[in-house]
mmCIF file of C-alpha atoms in Angstrom:
data_model
loop_
_atom_site.group_PDB
_atom_site.id
_atom_site.type_symbol
_atom_site.label_atom_id
_atom_site.label_comp_id
_atom_site.label_asym_id
_atom_site.label_seq_id
_atom_site.Cartn_x
_atom_site.Cartn_y
_atom_site.Cartn_z
ATOM 1 C CA MET Y 676 -27.291 -20.918 33.393
ATOM 2 C CA GLN Y 677 -24.805 -21.708 30.636
ATOM 3 C CA THR Y 678 -25.849 -21.673 27.020
ATOM 4 C CA ASP Y 679 -23.979 -22.701 23.948
ATOM 5 C CA PRO Y 680 -22.532 -19.790 21.975
ATOM 6 C CA PRO Y 681 -24.374 -18.935 18.769
ATOM 7 C CA PRO Y 682 -22.912 -20.536 15.662
ATOM 8 C CA GLU Y 683 -20.336 -18.447 13.860
ATOM 9 C CA THR Y 684 -21.579 -16.746 10.738
ATOM 10 C CA PRO Y 685 -19.368 -15.441 7.955
ATOM 11 C CA PRO Y 686 -18.954 -11.680 7.700
ATOM 12 C CA ARG Y 687 -21.417 -9.887 5.460
ATOM 13 C CA PRO Y 688 -20.219 -9.747 1.860
ATOM 14 C CA LEU Y 689 -18.471 -6.505 1.037
ATOM 15 C CA GLY Y 690 -19.907 -4.404 -1.754
ATOM 16 C CA GLN Y 691 -17.908 -4.473 -4.950
ATOM 17 C CA SER Y 692 -17.981 -3.783 -8.651
ATOM 18 C CA THR Y 693 -16.563 -6.090 -11.319
ATOM 19 C CA ARG Y 694 -15.672 -5.079 -14.856
ATOM 20 C CA ASP Y 695 -14.594 -7.168 -17.839
ATOM 21 C CA TRP Y 696 -12.670 -5.485 -20.609
ATOM 22 C CA ALA Y 697 -10.771 -6.670 -23.661
ATOM 23 C CA HIS Y 698 -7.606 -7.301 -21.641
ATOM 24 C CA GLY Y 699 -8.914 -8.748 -18.402
ATOM 25 C CA ARG Y 700 -11.252 -8.527 -15.471
ATOM 26 C CA LEU Y 701 -11.004 -6.259 -12.420
ATOM 27 C CA THR Y 702 -12.874 -5.950 -9.137
ATOM 28 C CA VAL Y 703 -13.140 -2.839 -6.963
ATOM 29 C CA GLN Y 704 -14.164 -3.256 -3.333
ATOM 30 C CA ASP Y 705 -16.212 -0.496 -1.680
ATOM 31 C CA LEU Y 706 -14.283 -0.907 1.586
ATOM 32 C CA GLY Y 707 -11.131 1.154 1.120
ATOM 33 C CA ALA Y 708 -11.887 1.488 -2.619
ATOM 34 C CA MET Y 709 -9.415 -1.380 -2.975
ATOM 35 C CA LEU Y 710 -8.677 -2.651 -6.466
ATOM 36 C CA GLY Y 711 -8.343 -6.430 -6.554
ATOM 37 C CA PRO Y 712 -8.286 -9.078 -7.623
ATOM 38 C CA VAL Y 713 -7.318 -8.266 -11.201
ATOM 39 C CA LEU Y 714 -6.860 -10.847 -13.946
ATOM 40 C CA PHE Y 715 -4.884 -9.473 -16.895
ATOM 41 C CA ARG Y 716 -4.968 -11.185 -20.296
ATOM 42 C CA LEU Y 717 -1.618 -11.051 -22.082
ATOM 43 C CA PRO Y 718 -1.357 -10.834 -25.890
ATOM 44 C CA ASP Y 719 -0.372 -14.525 -26.016
ATOM 45 C CA GLY Y 720 -3.646 -15.445 -24.309
ATOM 46 C CA ARG Y 721 -2.243 -16.215 -20.857
ATOM 47 C CA LYS Y 722 -4.059 -14.842 -17.813
ATOM 48 C CA VAL Y 723 -1.956 -13.447 -14.966
ATOM 49 C CA SER Y 724 -2.825 -11.963 -11.584
ATOM 50 C CA PRO Y 725 -0.134 -9.722 -10.032
ATOM 51 C CA LEU Y 726 -2.100 -8.120 -7.182
ATOM 52 C CA HIS Y 727 -2.318 -9.640 -3.715
ATOM 53 C CA VAL Y 728 -5.492 -10.714 -1.902
ATOM 54 C CA ALA Y 729 -5.028 -11.517 1.801
ATOM 55 C CA PRO Y 730 -6.136 -15.049 2.763
ATOM 56 C CA TRP Y 731 -8.444 -14.222 5.683
ATOM 57 C CA ALA Y 732 -11.365 -12.268 4.182
ATOM 58 C CA ARG Y 733 -13.741 -15.241 4.528
ATOM 59 C CA ASP Y 734 -12.732 -15.948 8.130
ATOM 60 C CA PRO Y 735 -15.617 -15.047 10.505
ATOM 61 C CA GLN Y 736 -13.151 -13.259 12.809
ATOM 62 C CA ALA Y 737 -12.201 -10.859 10.019
ATOM 63 C CA ALA Y 738 -15.325 -8.788 10.719
ATOM 64 C CA SER Y 739 -13.667 -7.502 13.911
ATOM 65 C CA LEU Y 740 -10.546 -6.220 12.147
ATOM 66 C CA PRO Y 741 -9.844 -2.586 11.235
ATOM 67 C CA GLY Y 742 -11.199 -1.751 7.794
ATOM 68 C CA ILE Y 743 -7.803 -1.754 6.139
ATOM 69 C CA LEU Y 744 -7.185 -5.368 7.211
ATOM 70 C CA ARG Y 745 -10.678 -6.806 6.927
ATOM 71 C CA ALA Y 746 -10.277 -7.718 3.268
ATOM 72 C CA LEU Y 747 -6.799 -6.404 2.482
ATOM 73 C CA ARG Y 748 -5.987 -6.500 -1.208
ATOM 74 C CA GLY Y 749 -4.528 -4.902 -4.283
ATOM 75 C CA ASP Y 750 -4.272 -1.173 -4.784
ATOM 76 C CA PHE Y 751 -5.627 1.554 -2.502
ATOM 77 C CA VAL Y 752 -4.778 5.085 -1.346
ATOM 78 C CA CYS Y 753 -3.636 6.512 1.989
ATOM 79 C CA VAL Y 754 -4.687 10.020 3.091
ATOM 80 C CA PRO Y 755 -2.950 10.661 5.398
ATOM 81 C CA PHE Y 756 -0.240 8.036 5.007
ATOM 82 C CA GLY Y 757 0.832 6.154 8.148
ATOM 83 C CA ALA Y 758 -0.400 6.440 11.716
ATOM 84 C CA ASP Y 759 0.663 8.331 14.821
ATOM 85 C CA ARG Y 760 1.565 5.695 17.403
ATOM 86 C CA ALA Y 761 3.844 4.956 20.340
ATOM 87 C CA LEU Y 762 7.213 3.921 18.985
ATOM 88 C CA ALA Y 763 10.851 4.021 20.092
ATOM 89 C CA LEU Y 764 13.059 5.092 17.204
ATOM 90 C CA ALA Y 765 16.784 4.637 16.695
ATOM 91 C CA GLY Y 766 19.784 6.624 15.551
ATOM 92 C CA ASP Y 767 19.115 10.132 14.240
ATOM 93 C CA TRP Y 768 15.401 9.469 14.750
ATOM 94 C CA ALA Y 769 15.580 8.788 18.498
ATOM 95 C CA HIS Y 770 14.539 12.315 19.506
ATOM 96 C CA LEU Y 771 11.321 11.862 17.480
ATOM 97 C CA SER Y 772 10.127 8.873 19.536
ATOM 98 C CA CYS Y 773 6.658 9.631 20.779
ATOM 99 C CA PRO Y 774 4.051 8.351 23.259
ATOM 100 C CA ALA Y 775 0.743 6.881 22.188
ATOM 101 C CA PRO Y 776 -1.692 9.580 20.977
ATOM 102 C CA GLU Y 777 -4.817 10.239 23.049
ATOM 103 C CA LYS Y 778 -7.033 9.396 20.084
ATOM 104 C CA PRO Y 779 -5.153 7.088 17.711
ATOM 105 C CA GLY Y 780 -6.469 7.324 14.189
ATOM 106 C CA ALA Y 781 -7.061 4.466 11.800
ATOM 107 C CA PRO Y 782 -3.829 3.425 10.041
ATOM 108 C CA HIS Y 783 -3.480 5.146 6.657
ATOM 109 C CA GLY Y 784 -6.518 7.353 7.224
ATOM 110 C CA PRO Y 785 -10.227 7.078 6.418
ATOM 111 C CA SER Y 786 -9.370 6.347 2.782
ATOM 112 C CA SER Y 787 -8.072 2.882 3.698
ATOM 113 C CA ASN Y 788 -10.670 2.000 6.332
ATOM 114 C CA ALA Y 789 -14.039 3.446 5.314
ATOM 115 C CA VAL Y 790 -16.661 2.327 2.814
ATOM 116 C CA TRP Y 791 -16.567 4.530 -0.279
ATOM 117 C CA LYS Y 792 -19.657 5.473 -2.267
ATOM 118 C CA ARG Y 793 -19.895 4.087 -5.786
ATOM 119 C CA GLN Y 794 -20.707 6.535 -8.572
ATOM 120 C CA ASP Y 795 -21.736 5.842 -12.159
ATOM 121 C CA ASP Y 796 -20.475 2.371 -13.151
ATOM 122 C CA GLY Y 797 -18.798 1.570 -9.834
ATOM 123 C CA LEU Y 798 -15.279 2.376 -11.032
ATOM 124 C CA HIS Y 799 -15.691 5.930 -9.792
ATOM 125 C CA LEU Y 800 -15.856 6.187 -5.994
ATOM 126 C CA THR Y 801 -16.018 9.062 -3.526
ATOM 127 C CA LEU Y 802 -15.443 9.393 0.210
ATOM 128 C CA VAL Y 803 -16.568 12.291 2.400
ATOM 129 C CA TYR Y 804 -14.125 12.978 5.236
ATOM 130 C CA PRO Y 805 -15.109 13.906 8.830
ATOM 131 C CA ASP Y 806 -15.826 17.564 9.520
ATOM 132 C CA ASP Y 807 -12.708 17.942 11.678
ATOM 133 C CA SER Y 808 -10.411 16.763 8.866
ATOM 134 C CA PRO Y 809 -8.505 19.256 6.691
ATOM 135 C CA VAL Y 810 -9.562 17.079 3.749
ATOM 136 C CA SER Y 811 -13.212 17.329 2.744
ATOM 137 C CA LEU Y 812 -13.535 14.740 -0.048
ATOM 138 C CA LEU Y 813 -11.603 12.106 -1.969
ATOM 139 C CA ASP Y 814 -12.481 11.066 -5.513
ATOM 140 C CA ARG Y 815 -10.997 7.894 -7.058
ATOM 141 C CA VAL Y 816 -11.428 6.740 -10.654
ATOM 142 C CA ILE Y 817 -10.169 3.383 -11.944
ATOM 143 C CA ARG Y 818 -9.867 3.079 -15.735
ATOM 144 C CA PRO Y 819 -8.919 -0.140 -17.555
ATOM 145 C CA ASP Y 820 -6.889 0.695 -20.644
ATOM 146 C CA PRO Y 821 -8.953 -0.331 -23.719
ATOM 147 C CA ASP Y 822 -5.800 -0.951 -25.757
ATOM 148 C CA CYS Y 823 -3.601 -3.100 -23.497
ATOM 149 C CA PRO Y 824 -3.438 -5.002 -20.179
ATOM 150 C CA ALA Y 825 -3.110 -1.976 -17.927
ATOM 151 C CA ILE Y 826 -5.155 0.043 -15.448
ATOM 152 C CA ASP Y 827 -4.951 3.792 -14.836
ATOM 153 C CA MET Y 828 -5.994 5.287 -11.512
ATOM 154 C CA VAL Y 829 -6.826 8.906 -10.743
ATOM 155 C CA LEU Y 830 -7.029 10.281 -7.196
ATOM 156 C CA THR Y 831 -8.363 13.754 -6.407
ATOM 157 C CA LEU Y 832 -8.186 15.433 -2.992
ATOM 158 C CA HIS Y 833 -10.517 18.312 -2.119
ATOM 159 C CA ILE Y 834 -8.914 20.381 0.649
ATOM 160 C CA ARG Y 835 -11.021 22.037 3.360
ATOM 161 C CA ARG Y 836 -8.312 24.083 5.096
ATOM 162 C CA ASP Y 837 -4.583 24.722 5.000
ATOM 163 C CA CYS Y 838 -2.628 21.683 6.107
ATOM 164 C CA ARG Y 839 0.532 19.657 5.712
ATOM 165 C CA LEU Y 840 -0.037 15.931 5.282
ATOM 166 C CA PRO Y 841 1.897 12.793 4.361
ATOM 167 C CA ILE Y 842 0.137 11.050 1.483
ATOM 168 C CA GLY Y 843 0.728 7.827 -0.414
ATOM 169 C CA LEU Y 844 -0.450 5.090 -2.727
ATOM 170 C CA HIS Y 845 -0.509 1.485 -1.540
ATOM 171 C CA PRO Y 846 -0.332 -1.215 -4.228
ATOM 172 C CA VAL Y 847 0.218 -4.684 -2.724
ATOM 173 C CA PHE Y 848 1.539 -7.415 -5.013
ATOM 174 C CA ARG Y 849 1.386 -11.177 -4.876
ATOM 175 C CA LEU Y 850 4.584 -12.801 -3.605
ATOM 176 C CA PRO Y 851 4.730 -16.478 -4.660
ATOM 177 C CA ASP Y 852 7.188 -19.065 -3.385
ATOM 178 C CA SER Y 853 8.507 -19.304 -6.951
ATOM 179 C CA GLY Y 854 9.987 -15.844 -6.538
ATOM 180 C CA LEU Y 855 9.742 -12.177 -7.449
ATOM 181 C CA ARG Y 856 12.407 -9.769 -8.751
ATOM 182 C CA ILE Y 857 12.291 -6.026 -8.036
ATOM 183 C CA GLU Y 858 13.820 -3.181 -10.040
ATOM 184 C CA ALA Y 859 13.292 0.131 -8.246
ATOM 185 C CA GLY Y 860 14.953 3.114 -6.627
ATOM 186 C CA PRO Y 861 18.286 3.802 -8.371
ATOM 187 C CA ARG Y 862 19.526 5.992 -5.491
ATOM 188 C CA GLY Y 863 19.171 3.568 -2.588
ATOM 189 C CA GLY Y 864 17.418 4.439 0.645
ATOM 190 C CA MET Y 865 17.013 3.840 4.372
ATOM 191 C CA THR Y 866 15.721 1.062 6.583
ATOM 192 C CA PHE Y 867 12.878 1.612 9.043
ATOM 193 C CA PRO Y 868 14.263 3.547 12.055
ATOM 194 C CA GLY Y 869 12.940 1.134 14.670
ATOM 195 C CA ALA Y 870 11.721 -2.412 15.176
ATOM 196 C CA MET Y 871 9.237 -2.961 12.373
ATOM 197 C CA GLU Y 872 8.128 -6.181 14.066
ATOM 198 C CA PRO Y 873 9.828 -6.543 17.480
ATOM 199 C CA GLY Y 874 11.774 -9.765 17.848
ATOM 200 C CA VAL Y 875 11.226 -10.643 14.195
ATOM 201 C CA SER Y 876 12.619 -7.945 11.887
ATOM 202 C CA ARG Y 877 16.288 -8.370 10.990
ATOM 203 C CA LEU Y 878 17.312 -5.216 9.139
ATOM 204 C CA ALA Y 879 19.558 -2.759 10.961
ATOM 205 C CA PRO Y 880 17.355 0.200 11.988
ATOM 206 C CA ALA Y 881 17.870 3.632 10.373
ATOM 207 C CA ALA Y 882 20.622 2.290 8.123
ATOM 208 C CA ARG Y 883 21.424 3.892 4.784
ATOM 209 C CA PHE Y 884 22.047 1.662 1.770
ATOM 210 C CA ALA Y 885 22.947 2.265 -1.875
ATOM 211 C CA ASP Y 886 21.624 -0.972 -3.372
ATOM 212 C CA LEU Y 887 18.408 -2.876 -2.672
ATOM 213 C CA ALA Y 888 20.441 -6.067 -3.129
ATOM 214 C CA ALA Y 889 22.629 -5.219 -0.101
ATOM 215 C CA VAL Y 890 20.564 -3.881 2.807
ATOM 216 C CA PRO Y 891 22.361 -3.962 6.209
ATOM 217 C CA LEU Y 892 21.304 -6.505 8.835
ATOM 218 C CA THR Y 893 21.419 -5.933 12.597
ATOM 219 C CA ALA Y 894 23.549 -9.050 13.056
ATOM 220 C CA GLY Y 895 25.988 -8.020 10.327
ATOM 221 C CA GLY Y 896 26.047 -8.735 6.626
ATOM 222 C CA THR Y 897 23.294 -7.762 4.230
ATOM 223 C CA ALA Y 898 19.973 -8.952 2.844
ATOM 224 C CA ASP Y 899 19.017 -8.983 -0.820
ATOM 225 C CA LEU Y 900 15.582 -7.346 -1.006
ATOM 226 C CA SER Y 901 15.640 -7.273 -4.794
ATOM 227 C CA ARG Y 902 14.723 -10.984 -4.854
ATOM 228 C CA LEU Y 903 11.878 -12.267 -2.718
ATOM 229 C CA PRO Y 904 10.649 -14.098 -0.752
ATOM 230 C CA LEU Y 905 13.403 -14.137 1.851
ATOM 231 C CA PRO Y 906 14.478 -17.549 3.174
ATOM 232 C CA TYR Y 907 13.309 -16.737 6.718
ATOM 233 C CA ALA Y 908 10.190 -15.326 8.355
ATOM 234 C CA THR Y 909 10.337 -11.564 8.805
ATOM 235 C CA GLU Y 910 8.553 -8.235 8.347
ATOM 236 C CA GLU Y 911 10.571 -5.349 6.932
ATOM 237 C CA LEU Y 912 10.071 -1.788 5.733
ATOM 238 C CA VAL Y 913 12.542 0.239 3.681
ATOM 239 C CA GLN Y 914 12.166 3.583 1.940
ATOM 240 C CA LEU Y 915 13.810 4.199 -1.435
ATOM 241 C CA THR Y 916 14.549 7.898 -1.867
ATOM 242 C CA ASP Y 917 14.057 9.739 -5.148
ATOM 243 C CA ALA Y 918 12.700 6.558 -6.697
ATOM 244 C CA GLY Y 919 11.946 8.202 -10.049
ATOM 245 C CA GLY Y 920 8.281 7.313 -10.461
ATOM 246 C CA ARG Y 921 8.759 3.784 -11.784
ATOM 247 C CA ALA Y 922 9.238 0.246 -10.458
ATOM 248 C CA THR Y 923 9.162 -3.115 -12.218
ATOM 249 C CA LEU Y 924 8.326 -6.517 -10.753
ATOM 250 C CA THR Y 925 9.083 -9.778 -12.561
ATOM 251 C CA TRP Y 926 7.604 -13.182 -11.765
ATOM 252 C CA PRO Y 927 10.283 -15.406 -13.416
ATOM 253 C CA GLY Y 928 8.462 -18.647 -12.692
ATOM 254 C CA GLU Y 929 5.294 -17.317 -14.333
ATOM 255 C CA GLY Y 930 6.844 -15.480 -17.260
ATOM 256 C CA PHE Y 931 5.430 -11.974 -16.834
ATOM 257 C CA ARG Y 932 6.260 -8.607 -15.330
ATOM 258 C CA ALA Y 933 4.329 -5.603 -14.020
ATOM 259 C CA HIS Y 934 5.261 -1.937 -14.249
ATOM 260 C CA LEU Y 935 4.079 0.516 -11.600
ATOM 261 C CA THR Y 936 4.376 4.168 -12.646
ATOM 262 C CA TRP Y 937 3.411 7.311 -10.738
ATOM 263 C CA ASP Y 938 4.074 11.055 -10.572
ATOM 264 C CA ALA Y 939 7.481 11.425 -8.921
ATOM 265 C CA GLY Y 940 6.774 15.106 -8.298
ATOM 266 C CA HIS Y 941 3.881 14.126 -6.054
ATOM 267 C CA PHE Y 942 5.464 11.016 -4.509
ATOM 268 C CA PRO Y 943 9.280 11.260 -4.524
ATOM 269 C CA ASP Y 944 9.927 8.038 -2.600
ATOM 270 C CA LEU Y 945 8.907 4.387 -2.683
ATOM 271 C CA ILE Y 946 8.326 2.285 0.429
ATOM 272 C CA LEU Y 947 8.799 -1.471 0.210
ATOM 273 C CA TRP Y 948 6.749 -3.425 2.728
ATOM 274 C CA VAL Y 949 8.128 -6.962 2.767
ATOM 275 C CA SER Y 950 5.590 -9.159 4.544
ATOM 276 C CA ASN Y 951 7.446 -12.449 4.685
ATOM 277 C CA ARG Y 952 5.392 -14.673 7.047
ATOM 278 C CA GLY Y 953 6.775 -12.739 10.023
ATOM 279 C CA ARG Y 954 3.575 -11.955 11.938
ATOM 280 C CA ALA Y 955 2.168 -14.799 14.016
ATOM 281 C CA ALA Y 956 -0.996 -13.213 15.483
ATOM 282 C CA PHE Y 957 -4.404 -13.247 13.786
ATOM 283 C CA PRO Y 958 -5.078 -12.491 10.988
ATOM 284 C CA TRP Y 959 -1.514 -12.978 9.760
ATOM 285 C CA ASN Y 960 -1.032 -16.424 11.361
ATOM 286 C CA GLY Y 961 2.490 -16.787 9.976
ATOM 287 C CA ARG Y 962 1.118 -17.268 6.476
ATOM 288 C CA HIS Y 963 1.029 -13.759 5.006
ATOM 289 C CA GLN Y 964 3.429 -13.272 2.116
ATOM 290 C CA ALA Y 965 3.129 -10.119 0.009
ATOM 291 C CA LEU Y 966 5.030 -7.102 -1.244
ATOM 292 C CA GLY Y 967 3.766 -3.556 -0.832
ATOM 293 C CA LEU Y 968 5.221 -1.058 -3.334
ATOM 294 C CA GLU Y 969 4.055 2.275 -1.945
ATOM 295 C CA PRO Y 970 4.813 5.605 -3.652
ATOM 296 C CA VAL Y 971 4.850 8.215 -0.875
ATOM 297 C CA CYS Y 972 5.468 11.740 0.217
ATOM 298 C CA ALA Y 973 6.038 10.631 3.803
ATOM 299 C CA ALA Y 974 8.609 9.511 6.347
ATOM 300 C CA PHE Y 975 7.998 5.766 6.382
ATOM 301 C CA ASP Y 976 4.565 5.097 7.945
ATOM 302 C CA LEU Y 977 5.313 7.187 11.037
ATOM 303 C CA GLY Y 978 2.251 9.414 10.705
ATOM 304 C CA THR Y 979 1.581 13.125 10.343
ATOM 305 C CA GLY Y 980 3.343 14.160 13.551
ATOM 306 C CA ILE Y 981 6.749 12.975 12.329
ATOM 307 C CA SER Y 982 6.329 13.239 8.551
ATOM 308 C CA ALA Y 983 5.110 16.857 8.627
ATOM 309 C CA GLY Y 984 7.899 18.026 10.913
ATOM 310 C CA PRO Y 985 11.695 18.007 10.705
ATOM 311 C CA ASN Y 986 13.074 14.489 10.338
ATOM 312 C CA PRO Y 987 16.232 12.851 8.940
ATOM 313 C CA LEU Y 988 14.665 12.147 5.533
ATOM 314 C CA GLN Y 989 13.289 15.626 4.920
ATOM 315 C CA THR Y 990 15.331 18.340 3.221
ATOM 316 C CA ALA Y 991 14.530 21.586 1.425
ATOM 317 C CA THR Y 992 14.300 19.659 -1.846
ATOM 318 C CA HIS Y 993 12.989 16.346 -0.491
ATOM 319 C CA PRO Y 994 9.678 16.704 1.394
ATOM 320 C CA THR Y 995 8.112 14.022 3.574
ATOM 321 C CA ALA Y 996 4.702 15.712 3.643
ATOM 322 C CA ARG Y 997 2.806 17.863 1.172
ATOM 323 C CA SER Y 998 1.473 21.357 1.869
ATOM 324 C CA PHE Y 999 -2.117 22.014 0.775
ATOM 325 C CA CYS Y 1000 -4.160 25.217 0.727
ATOM 326 C CA ALA Y 1001 -7.820 25.636 1.648
ATOM 327 C CA GLY Y 1002 -9.958 25.156 -1.459
ATOM 328 C CA GLU Y 1003 -7.216 23.333 -3.355
ATOM 329 C CA VAL Y 1004 -8.144 20.468 -5.667
ATOM 330 C CA PHE Y 1005 -5.160 18.142 -6.021
ATOM 331 C CA THR Y 1006 -5.104 15.346 -8.619
ATOM 332 C CA THR Y 1007 -2.538 12.594 -9.096
ATOM 333 C CA ARG Y 1008 -2.366 9.535 -11.361
ATOM 334 C CA HIS Y 1009 -0.683 6.151 -11.312
ATOM 335 C CA ARG Y 1010 -0.740 3.065 -13.539
ATOM 336 C CA ILE Y 1011 -0.202 -0.682 -13.352
ATOM 337 C CA ALA Y 1012 0.625 -2.411 -16.646
ATOM 338 C CA VAL Y 1013 1.664 -6.009 -17.344
ATOM 339 C CA GLU Y 1014 3.528 -7.733 -20.158
ATOM 340 C CA ALA Y 1015 5.170 -11.060 -20.951
ATOM 341 C CA ALA Y 1016 8.695 -11.454 -19.584
#
């Protein structure tokens, strides 16, 4: 006997905390402890919103997505950064190509996929890690600056046992059709050493470049990643080495800029995730346009297996994973501030 399927119901609302302060309003989502949206109030009275919120959170199908995608937005943290997965790599990375792991972990770790516990006023959140993890607890505090349109974030890792892990921060910014300019990474970097999105990505794999405005393409020529969006649909990932702990984004059509600052001693590099309408499957649906600016101590998003071992980006003075000791309490800070342009 056939019956009609039950009517679709929207996913349950995600827990969140909202805070108004003299220079804006911010929201922190319990899932992934993601900061966003944020509305900053500039000194001239204008309200601007630099952080990205993915367009599918209210879609009933979103409930079936991994936590990191279910209501993707704004600023979050990744411990460990990346994911071990089957991937064929190119160039000097080819010998690191690996099969699919027996038990693939959630991309970017529990921190990006689990529901955090709110403490105090909801801008302090904690997450207990599984017993088999070398990390026992994460603590995240989000502090709006009382004196200006800026937000400070503090992340603390409590380490259970000796380990070596890639770690990173994951701010995602709004990328409007009117354009975005990027100033970051004075030393250049490297393109992703494989097909970021097979059949779609256009950058030459594992290619070194000195200028974000001239990144090599597989078909020859270069792409200017300092000005987005790109004039074609694509998904790209590049890693700026020794990025110096600072990046600036300018929205020329909206007359403001945002400064992202972080501890370069903790996160020497900066990954740019250019999501330029290149993914056709749900939930992306060819409509997702955003820029991830991700301070990392990692080798791209290739996971612990590659980042913690020898790889073409790692040197004696340039790590792609961080060593932790049992009982260590590690704290790092980053900041997002906006101003008129």
